[in-house]
Coordinates of C-alpha atoms in Angstrom, one line a residue:
X1 CA 128.2 96.0 39.7
X2 CA 128.9 93.5 36.8
X3 CA 132.4 94.1 35.5
X4 CA 133.7 93.4 31.9
X5 CA 137.0 91.7 31.2
X6 CA 137.0 89.6 34.3
X7 CA 139.8 87.0 34.6
X8 CA 137.3 84.2 35.3
X9 CA 134.7 82.4 33.3
X10 CA 131.8 82.0 35.7
X11 CA 128.9 84.3 36.5
X12 CA 128.6 85.4 40.1
X13 CA 126.2 87.8 41.7
X14 CA 127.5 90.6 43.8
X15 CA 125.7 91.8 47.0
X16 CA 123.5 94.4 45.2
X17 CA 122.4 91.8 42.6
X18 CA 121.6 89.3 45.3
X19 CA 119.5 91.9 47.1
X20 CA 117.7 92.9 43.8
X21 CA 116.8 89.2 43.0
X22 CA 115.4 88.6 46.5
X23 CA 113.6 91.9 46.5
X24 CA 111.8 90.9 43.3
X25 CA 110.1 88.2 45.4
X26 CA 109.7 89.8 48.8
X27 CA 106.6 91.5 50.3
X28 CA 104.0 89.0 49.0
X29 CA 101.9 86.3 50.5
X30 CA 101.2 84.5 47.3
X31 CA 102.1 80.9 48.0
X32 CA 104.2 80.4 44.9
X33 CA 106.1 83.6 45.3
X34 CA 106.8 82.8 48.9
X35 CA 108.1 79.4 47.9
X36 CA 110.2 80.9 45.1
X37 CA 111.7 83.4 47.4
X38 CA 112.7 80.6 49.8
X39 CA 114.1 78.5 46.9
X40 CA 116.4 81.3 45.8
X41 CA 117.4 82.1 49.4
X42 CA 118.1 78.5 50.1
X43 CA 120.4 78.2 47.1
X44 CA 122.2 81.4 48.1
X45 CA 122.5 80.3 51.7
X46 CA 123.6 76.7 51.1
X47 CA 125.0 76.4 47.6
X48 CA 123.0 73.2 47.0
X49 CA 122.6 71.9 43.5
X50 CA 119.3 71.7 41.6
X51 CA 118.7 68.0 42.1
X52 CA 119.5 68.3 45.9
X53 CA 117.0 71.2 46.2
X54 CA 114.1 69.6 44.5
X55 CA 114.6 66.5 46.6
X56 CA 114.9 68.4 49.9
X57 CA 112.7 67.0 52.6
X58 CA 111.4 68.6 55.8
X59 CA 113.4 66.1 57.8
X60 CA 116.6 67.7 56.3
X61 CA 115.9 71.0 58.1
X62 CA 116.7 71.3 61.8
X63 CA 114.6 74.2 63.1
X64 CA 116.2 74.0 66.6
X65 CA 119.8 74.1 65.3
X66 CA 119.1 76.5 62.4
X67 CA 120.7 74.1 60.0
X68 CA 120.1 72.2 56.7
X69 CA 121.3 68.7 56.2
X70 CA 122.4 68.2 52.6
X71 CA 122.9 64.9 50.7
X72 CA 122.4 63.0 54.0
X73 CA 122.1 59.7 52.2
X74 CA 125.5 60.1 50.4
X75 CA 128.4 59.6 52.9
X76 CA 130.8 61.3 50.4
X77 CA 128.8 64.5 50.1
X78 CA 126.9 64.6 53.4
X79 CA 127.2 67.9 55.2
X80 CA 125.4 70.4 57.4
X81 CA 125.1 74.1 56.6
X82 CA 124.0 76.6 59.2
X83 CA 121.7 79.4 58.0
X84 CA 120.5 82.6 59.6
X85 CA 117.6 82.4 62.0
X86 CA 115.5 84.9 60.0
X87 CA 115.6 82.4 57.1
X88 CA 114.7 79.5 59.4
X89 CA 111.7 81.5 60.7
X90 CA 110.5 82.0 57.1
X91 CA 110.9 78.3 56.4
X92 CA 108.8 77.5 59.4
X93 CA 106.1 79.8 58.2
X94 CA 106.2 78.2 54.8
X95 CA 105.8 74.7 56.4
X96 CA 102.6 75.8 58.1
X97 CA 101.2 77.5 55.0
X98 CA 102.1 74.5 52.9
X99 CA 100.1 72.2 55.3
X100 CA 97.1 74.5 55.3
X101 CA 97.0 75.2 51.5
X102 CA 98.6 72.0 50.0
X103 CA 98.4 69.3 52.7
X104 CA 101.0 67.1 54.3
X105 CA 104.0 66.4 52.2
X106 CA 107.6 65.4 52.9
X107 CA 109.0 67.7 50.2
X108 CA 110.0 71.2 51.2
X109 CA 109.4 72.8 47.8
X110 CA 106.2 71.7 46.0
X111 CA 103.8 72.8 43.4
X112 CA 100.2 73.7 44.5
X113 CA 99.2 70.1 43.9
X114 CA 101.8 68.8 46.4
X115 CA 104.1 67.4 43.8
X116 CA 107.8 68.4 43.7
X117 CA 108.9 71.2 41.5
X118 CA 111.0 70.1 38.5
X119 CA 114.5 71.1 37.6
X120 CA 113.1 72.7 34.4
X121 CA 110.7 74.8 36.4
X122 CA 113.5 75.9 38.8
X123 CA 115.8 77.0 35.9
X124 CA 113.0 78.9 34.2
X125 CA 111.9 80.6 37.4
X126 CA 115.3 81.8 38.3
X127 CA 115.9 83.0 34.8
X128 CA 112.6 84.9 34.7
X129 CA 113.0 86.7 38.0
X130 CA 116.6 87.6 37.1
X131 CA 115.3 89.0 33.8
X132 CA 112.6 91.0 35.6
X133 CA 115.1 92.8 37.7
X134 CA 117.5 93.4 34.8
X135 CA 120.2 90.9 36.0
X136 CA 120.1 88.7 33.0
X137 CA 121.6 90.9 30.4
X138 CA 124.3 88.3 29.6
X139 CA 121.8 85.5 29.5
X140 CA 123.7 83.4 32.0
X141 CA 121.6 83.4 35.1
X142 CA 120.7 79.8 36.2
X143 CA 120.8 77.8 39.4
X144 CA 124.6 77.3 39.1
X145 CA 125.1 81.0 39.4
X146 CA 123.5 80.9 42.9
X147 CA 125.8 78.1 43.9
X148 CA 128.8 80.0 42.6
X149 CA 127.7 83.0 44.5
X150 CA 127.5 81.0 47.8
X151 CA 130.9 79.5 47.1
X152 CA 132.6 82.8 46.5
X153 CA 131.2 84.4 49.6
X154 CA 132.4 81.4 51.6
X155 CA 135.9 81.5 50.1
X156 CA 136.2 85.3 50.7
X157 CA 135.8 84.7 54.4
X158 CA 139.3 84.5 55.8
X159 CA 138.1 82.5 58.8
X160 CA 137.1 79.6 56.5
X161 CA 139.8 77.3 55.1
X162 CA 139.9 76.2 51.5
X163 CA 139.2 72.6 52.5
X164 CA 136.2 73.7 54.5
X165 CA 134.8 75.4 51.4
X166 CA 135.3 72.3 49.4
X167 CA 133.5 70.3 52.0
X168 CA 130.6 72.8 52.2
X169 CA 130.2 72.4 48.5
X170 CA 130.0 68.6 48.8
X171 CA 133.2 68.0 46.8
X172 CA 136.0 65.5 47.4
X173 CA 138.7 67.8 46.1
X174 CA 139.4 71.0 44.4
X175 CA 138.4 71.3 40.7
X176 CA 138.0 73.8 37.9
X177 CA 135.1 75.5 39.7
X178 CA 137.0 76.0 42.9
X179 CA 139.9 77.5 40.9
X180 CA 137.4 79.9 39.4
X181 CA 136.1 80.9 42.8
X182 CA 139.6 81.7 43.9
X183 CA 140.0 84.0 40.9
X184 CA 136.8 85.8 41.7
X185 CA 137.9 86.4 45.3
X186 CA 141.3 87.6 44.2
X187 CA 139.8 89.9 41.6
X188 CA 137.3 91.4 44.0
X189 CA 140.0 92.1 46.6
X190 CA 142.2 93.7 44.0
X191 CA 139.4 95.9 42.7
X192 CA 138.7 97.0 46.3
X193 CA 142.4 97.9 46.7
X194 CA 142.2 99.8 43.4
X195 CA 139.0 101.7 44.5
X196 CA 140.7 102.6 47.8
X197 CA 143.7 103.9 45.9
X198 CA 146.1 101.3 47.3
X199 CA 147.1 100.1 43.8
X200 CA 147.0 101.8 40.5
X201 CA 145.5 100.7 37.2
X202 CA 148.8 99.3 35.9
X203 CA 149.2 97.2 39.0
X204 CA 145.7 95.9 38.7
X205 CA 146.3 94.9 35.1
X206 CA 149.5 93.2 36.0
X207 CA 147.7 91.0 38.5
X208 CA 145.3 89.5 36.0
X209 CA 146.0 90.2 32.4

């Protein structure tokens, strides 16, 4: 659930909001909706930026390893993100559909004419689907929100170090965004303690305000 008076400035989806956004695009065979589902899922699974996603090539996906190579031409940002096998299977299905309906192309996400999608289209698409499932009440849903959501989930995993999160995001060092991610994680953990009765409302306020 979206919470008011949060001690951070970024918009992040919670698990229910992620599910609602993906559900809006599931259960269809329409090529553009299948593609759009995979775009949103890719951003939530990898945290890649808009430019990286629209330039993603099929050679960047390793179907045998279940991984996505990101920014492979930039040694400072190059990284590999492992995704779930169900998603890999859906990407494989999309590659076959793309060949049958669009033709051979090196780009993973294309329009029906085989050309790459644009950043403008991507932003509008995400905004529209978020609006359709009533997630856009604050008018802040954009591709960056999906990246923030990926980062927060990663940072909330105690098995993953802060430096590993920074690397997974393609950053050289911590910045204002990573500081915001830490605040989100801290806030969510505190709220969980409050809901479980481990801290009271006063203690919750003391932690953040």
